[in-house]
Amino acid sequence: MRIGFAGLGVMGAPMARHLVAAGHEVAGFNRSPAKAQAWAEAAGGRYAATVADAARGAELFILCVGNDDDVRQVVLEALPHLGPQAVVVDHTTTSARIAREMAAAADKADVAFIDAPVSGGQAGAEAGALSVMAGGDAAALARVEPVLRAYARAVKHMGPAGAGQLTKMVNQICIAGVVQGLAEAVHFAQSAGLDTDAVYDAISKGAAQSWQMDNRWKTMARGEFEFGFAVDWMRKDLGLVLEEARANGSHLALTALVDQFYSEVQAMGGSRWDTSSLAARLQARSAAR
């Protein structure tokens, strides 16, 4: 398939690379031309100097950019250049509002728009094992799902435009609560003088088990946070969650509290730390006593 791909960052670059490896013709664009050029040389894709160049004649246009404004700018620039009855798949985590707006704009151009945020982080993108939650036209998604399987182990249609973004919000609510619980558990174990590795071995095969525990418990205990999904990104996502909650009447007291805790981590200089750095906040409080 002829594919345009915009946004070749830590997530987009490996996703686009998997598409090339699967045999697709991929034109890659990034706001930093050097990144796009480096990706093209390493992956064997085509460097696109502009969004329009990446989109020209594409059957499928994929983007993985920063926020609502970035999505609007890229999609509106791409639409006039896409092939007939193309599909746009947006892997950016955004508001449900922008997803609906872009779906309406795409429909006017006889193009399908799928809001398709992902879960799995950079490791999932590198391994080609992301989970995709999608909103929009089911038939359009079915057309491109075999292509998305180059980097996704699961693709689930959630409903009309915006439903994918709403589902990603549910995902982030769950993660925020679990990570805060783990941070407090590690903090408690250390304060009690327990061997945290032994504690993990004792509880990680029972009801307390989670992906976060399996992948973040030991690094939390060691105070290692220079990797993974950045606090700045999580705060962006939780801001979208809390905005949507105000609109739909949801009561998210824990999510709001964890968002506040992340603001404290940012104030500590941890903007680019992994989300598990909620543990650093507790460690700092203990050190200050």
Coordinates of C-alpha atoms in Angstrom, one line a residue:
M1 CA 0.0 0.0 0.0
R2 CA 1.2 3.6 -0.7
I3 CA 1.4 5.2 2.7
G4 CA 2.2 8.7 4.0
F5 CA 3.5 8.9 7.6
A6 CA 3.8 12.2 9.6
G7 CA 5.6 12.2 13.0
L8 CA 8.7 10.2 13.2
G9 CA 9.5 10.5 16.9
V10 CA 10.1 7.7 19.4
M11 CA 6.8 6.1 18.6
G12 CA 6.3 7.0 14.9
A13 CA 9.7 6.1 13.6
P14 CA 9.6 2.4 14.6
M15 CA 6.0 2.1 13.5
A16 CA 6.8 3.5 10.1
R17 CA 9.9 1.3 9.9
H18 CA 7.7 -1.8 10.5
L19 CA 5.5 -0.7 7.6
V20 CA 8.5 -0.5 5.3
A21 CA 9.6 -3.9 6.5
A22 CA 6.2 -5.3 5.7
G23 CA 6.6 -4.3 2.1
H24 CA 4.7 -1.0 1.9
E25 CA 5.8 2.1 0.1
V26 CA 6.2 4.7 2.9
A27 CA 6.9 8.4 2.6
G28 CA 7.9 9.8 6.0
F29 CA 7.6 13.5 7.2
N30 CA 8.8 15.1 10.4
R31 CA 8.8 18.7 11.5
S32 CA 12.6 18.2 12.0
P33 CA 13.8 17.3 8.5
A34 CA 16.9 15.7 9.9
K35 CA 14.9 13.1 11.7
A36 CA 12.9 12.3 8.6
Q37 CA 16.0 12.0 6.5
A38 CA 17.7 9.8 9.1
W39 CA 14.6 7.6 9.3
A40 CA 14.4 7.2 5.5
E41 CA 18.1 6.2 5.3
A42 CA 17.8 3.7 8.2
A43 CA 14.4 2.2 7.3
G44 CA 14.5 2.3 3.5
G45 CA 11.5 4.6 3.3
R46 CA 11.2 7.8 1.2
Y47 CA 12.0 11.2 2.8
A48 CA 9.1 13.7 2.4
A49 CA 10.0 17.4 2.9
T50 CA 6.4 18.4 3.5
V51 CA 3.1 16.9 4.7
A52 CA 1.7 17.5 1.2
D53 CA 4.6 15.5 -0.2
A54 CA 4.0 12.6 2.2
A55 CA 0.3 12.6 1.5
R56 CA 0.5 12.9 -2.3
G57 CA -1.5 10.0 -3.8
A58 CA -1.4 8.0 -0.6
E59 CA -4.0 5.3 0.0
L60 CA -3.3 5.5 3.7
F61 CA -2.1 8.5 5.7
I62 CA -0.9 7.9 9.3
L63 CA 0.1 10.5 11.8
C64 CA 1.6 10.3 15.3
V65 CA 2.2 13.9 16.4
G66 CA 1.9 16.0 19.5
N67 CA -1.5 17.5 20.3
D68 CA -4.8 18.7 19.0
D69 CA -3.4 21.7 17.1
D70 CA -0.7 19.5 15.5
V71 CA -3.3 17.0 14.3
R72 CA -5.5 19.7 12.8
Q73 CA -2.6 21.3 11.0
V74 CA -1.3 18.0 9.6
V75 CA -4.7 16.5 8.6
L76 CA -6.0 19.7 6.9
E77 CA -2.7 20.0 5.0
A78 CA -2.8 16.4 3.9
L79 CA -6.4 16.0 2.8
P80 CA -6.2 17.8 -0.6
H81 CA -3.3 15.6 -1.6
L82 CA -4.5 12.1 -0.7
G83 CA -5.6 9.4 -3.2
P84 CA -9.3 8.8 -3.8
Q85 CA -11.2 7.3 -0.8
A86 CA -8.0 7.2 1.3
V87 CA -8.0 6.5 5.0
V88 CA -6.4 8.7 7.6
V89 CA -5.3 7.0 10.8
D90 CA -4.4 9.3 13.7
H91 CA -2.3 7.6 16.4
T92 CA -1.9 10.8 18.4
T93 CA -3.5 10.9 21.9
T94 CA -5.8 13.9 21.6
S95 CA -9.2 15.1 22.7
A96 CA -12.3 13.3 21.4
R97 CA -13.4 16.7 20.1
I98 CA -10.6 17.1 17.6
A99 CA -11.2 13.5 16.4
R100 CA -14.8 14.4 15.6
E101 CA -13.8 17.6 13.9
M102 CA -11.2 15.9 11.7
A103 CA -13.7 13.1 10.9
A104 CA -16.1 15.7 9.6
A105 CA -13.4 17.5 7.6
A106 CA -12.2 14.2 6.1
D107 CA -15.8 13.2 5.2
K108 CA -16.2 16.3 3.1
A109 CA -13.1 15.3 1.2
D110 CA -14.4 11.8 0.6
V111 CA -11.7 10.4 3.0
A112 CA -12.2 8.3 6.1
F113 CA -10.7 9.4 9.4
I114 CA -9.9 6.9 12.2
D115 CA -8.9 8.2 15.6
A116 CA -6.6 5.4 16.8
P117 CA -4.5 6.1 19.9
V118 CA -2.2 3.4 21.0
S119 CA -1.0 1.7 24.2
G120 CA 2.3 0.0 24.7
G121 CA 4.8 2.8 24.7
Q122 CA 8.1 3.0 22.9
A123 CA 8.9 -0.6 23.7
G124 CA 5.6 -1.7 22.1
A125 CA 6.3 0.4 19.1
E126 CA 9.8 -1.0 18.7
A127 CA 8.6 -4.6 19.1
G128 CA 5.6 -4.1 16.8
A129 CA 3.3 -5.0 19.7
L130 CA 1.1 -2.0 20.2
S131 CA -2.6 -2.1 21.2
V132 CA -4.8 0.2 19.0
M133 CA -8.2 1.5 20.1
A134 CA -10.1 3.0 17.2
G135 CA -13.0 5.2 16.6
G136 CA -14.6 6.0 13.2
D137 CA -16.0 4.1 10.3
A138 CA -15.7 0.3 10.9
A139 CA -15.5 -0.6 7.2
A140 CA -12.6 1.9 6.7
L141 CA -10.8 0.4 9.7
A142 CA -11.2 -3.1 8.4
R143 CA -9.6 -2.0 5.1
V144 CA -6.4 -0.9 6.8
E145 CA -6.3 -3.2 9.8
P146 CA -4.0 -5.7 8.0
V147 CA -1.6 -2.9 7.4
L148 CA -1.7 -1.6 11.0
R149 CA -0.9 -5.2 12.1
A150 CA 2.7 -4.5 11.1
Y151 CA 3.1 -2.8 14.4
A152 CA 0.0 -3.7 16.4
R153 CA -0.8 -6.9 18.1
A154 CA -4.4 -5.8 18.8
V155 CA -6.8 -3.5 16.9
K156 CA -10.2 -2.9 18.4
H157 CA -13.0 -0.8 16.9
M158 CA -14.7 1.1 19.8
G159 CA -17.4 3.0 18.0
P160 CA -17.9 6.3 16.1
A161 CA -15.4 9.1 15.8
G162 CA -13.9 10.0 19.1
A163 CA -14.5 6.6 20.7
G164 CA -10.9 5.6 20.3
Q165 CA -9.7 8.7 22.2
L166 CA -12.2 8.1 24.9
T167 CA -11.0 4.6 25.3
K168 CA -7.4 5.8 25.6
M169 CA -8.6 8.1 28.4
V170 CA -9.9 5.1 30.2
N171 CA -6.5 3.5 29.7
Q172 CA -4.7 6.5 31.2
I173 CA -7.0 6.6 34.2
C174 CA -6.2 3.0 35.0
I175 CA -2.4 3.6 34.6
A176 CA -2.4 6.7 36.8
G177 CA -4.1 4.9 39.7
V178 CA -2.0 1.7 39.4
V179 CA 1.3 3.6 39.3
Q180 CA 0.4 5.7 42.3
G181 CA -0.5 2.6 44.2
L182 CA 2.8 0.9 43.2
A183 CA 4.7 4.0 44.2
E184 CA 3.1 4.0 47.7
A185 CA 3.7 0.2 48.0
V186 CA 7.4 0.5 47.2
H187 CA 7.7 3.4 49.5
F188 CA 6.0 1.5 52.3
A189 CA 8.1 -1.6 51.8
Q190 CA 11.3 0.5 51.9
S191 CA 10.2 2.4 55.0
A192 CA 9.4 -1.0 56.7
G193 CA 12.9 -2.3 56.0
L194 CA 11.7 -5.0 53.6
D195 CA 13.7 -6.4 50.7
T196 CA 11.8 -4.9 47.8
D197 CA 12.9 -7.7 45.3
A198 CA 11.6 -10.3 47.8
V199 CA 8.4 -8.4 48.2
Y200 CA 7.9 -8.4 44.4
D201 CA 8.6 -12.2 44.2
A202 CA 6.0 -12.7 47.0
I203 CA 3.1 -10.7 45.6
S204 CA 3.7 -10.4 41.8
K205 CA 2.0 -13.7 41.0
G206 CA -1.2 -12.9 42.9
A207 CA -4.0 -10.4 42.8
A208 CA -1.6 -7.4 43.0
Q209 CA 0.1 -8.4 39.7
S210 CA 0.0 -5.9 36.8
W211 CA 2.0 -4.8 33.8
Q212 CA 3.2 -1.8 35.7
M213 CA 4.4 -4.0 38.6
D214 CA 6.2 -6.4 36.4
N215 CA 7.9 -3.6 34.4
R216 CA 8.3 -0.8 36.9
W217 CA 8.5 -2.2 40.5
K218 CA 12.3 -2.8 40.5
T219 CA 13.2 0.4 38.8
M220 CA 11.0 2.3 41.2
A221 CA 12.8 0.7 44.1
R222 CA 16.2 1.6 42.6
G223 CA 15.1 5.2 41.9
E224 CA 15.6 4.8 38.1
F225 CA 13.3 7.0 36.0
E226 CA 15.4 8.1 32.9
F227 CA 13.3 6.1 30.4
G228 CA 9.8 5.3 29.3
F229 CA 6.6 7.4 28.9
A230 CA 7.4 11.0 30.1
V231 CA 5.6 12.8 32.8
D232 CA 5.0 15.7 30.5
W233 CA 3.1 13.4 28.1
M234 CA 1.1 11.9 30.9
R235 CA 0.1 15.3 32.2
K236 CA -1.1 16.2 28.7
D237 CA -3.1 13.0 28.6
L238 CA -4.6 13.5 32.1
G239 CA -5.5 17.0 31.2
L240 CA -7.6 15.6 28.3
V241 CA -9.1 13.1 30.7
L242 CA -10.1 15.7 33.2
E243 CA -11.5 18.1 30.5
E244 CA -13.7 15.3 29.2
A245 CA -14.8 14.3 32.7
R246 CA -16.0 17.9 33.3
A247 CA -18.0 17.7 30.1
N248 CA -19.6 14.3 30.8
G249 CA -20.1 14.6 34.5
S250 CA -17.6 11.9 35.6
H251 CA -16.1 12.1 39.1
L252 CA -12.4 11.4 38.9
A253 CA -11.0 12.4 42.3
L254 CA -8.0 10.0 42.2
T255 CA -7.1 10.9 38.7
A256 CA -7.1 14.6 39.6
L257 CA -5.0 13.9 42.7
V258 CA -2.4 11.9 40.7
D259 CA -2.3 14.7 38.1
Q260 CA -1.4 17.1 40.9
F261 CA 1.3 14.7 42.1
Y262 CA 2.8 14.6 38.6
S263 CA 2.9 18.4 38.7
E264 CA 5.1 18.1 41.8
V265 CA 7.4 15.7 39.9
Q266 CA 7.7 18.3 37.2
A267 CA 8.7 20.9 39.8
M268 CA 11.4 18.4 40.9
G269 CA 12.9 18.5 37.4
G270 CA 11.3 15.3 36.3
S271 CA 9.4 16.4 33.3
R272 CA 11.0 13.8 31.1
W273 CA 11.2 11.1 33.7
D274 CA 9.1 7.9 33.3
T275 CA 5.6 8.0 34.8
S276 CA 6.8 5.6 37.5
S277 CA 8.6 8.7 38.9
L278 CA 5.7 9.2 41.3
A279 CA 8.0 7.1 43.5
A280 CA 10.6 9.8 43.4
R281 CA 8.1 12.3 44.9
L282 CA 7.7 10.0 47.9
Q283 CA 11.4 9.3 48.2
A284 CA 12.0 13.0 48.2
R285 CA 9.5 13.5 51.0
S286 CA 11.2 10.8 53.1
A287 CA 14.6 12.4 52.6
A288 CA 13.3 15.8 53.7
R289 CA 12.0 14.5 57.0

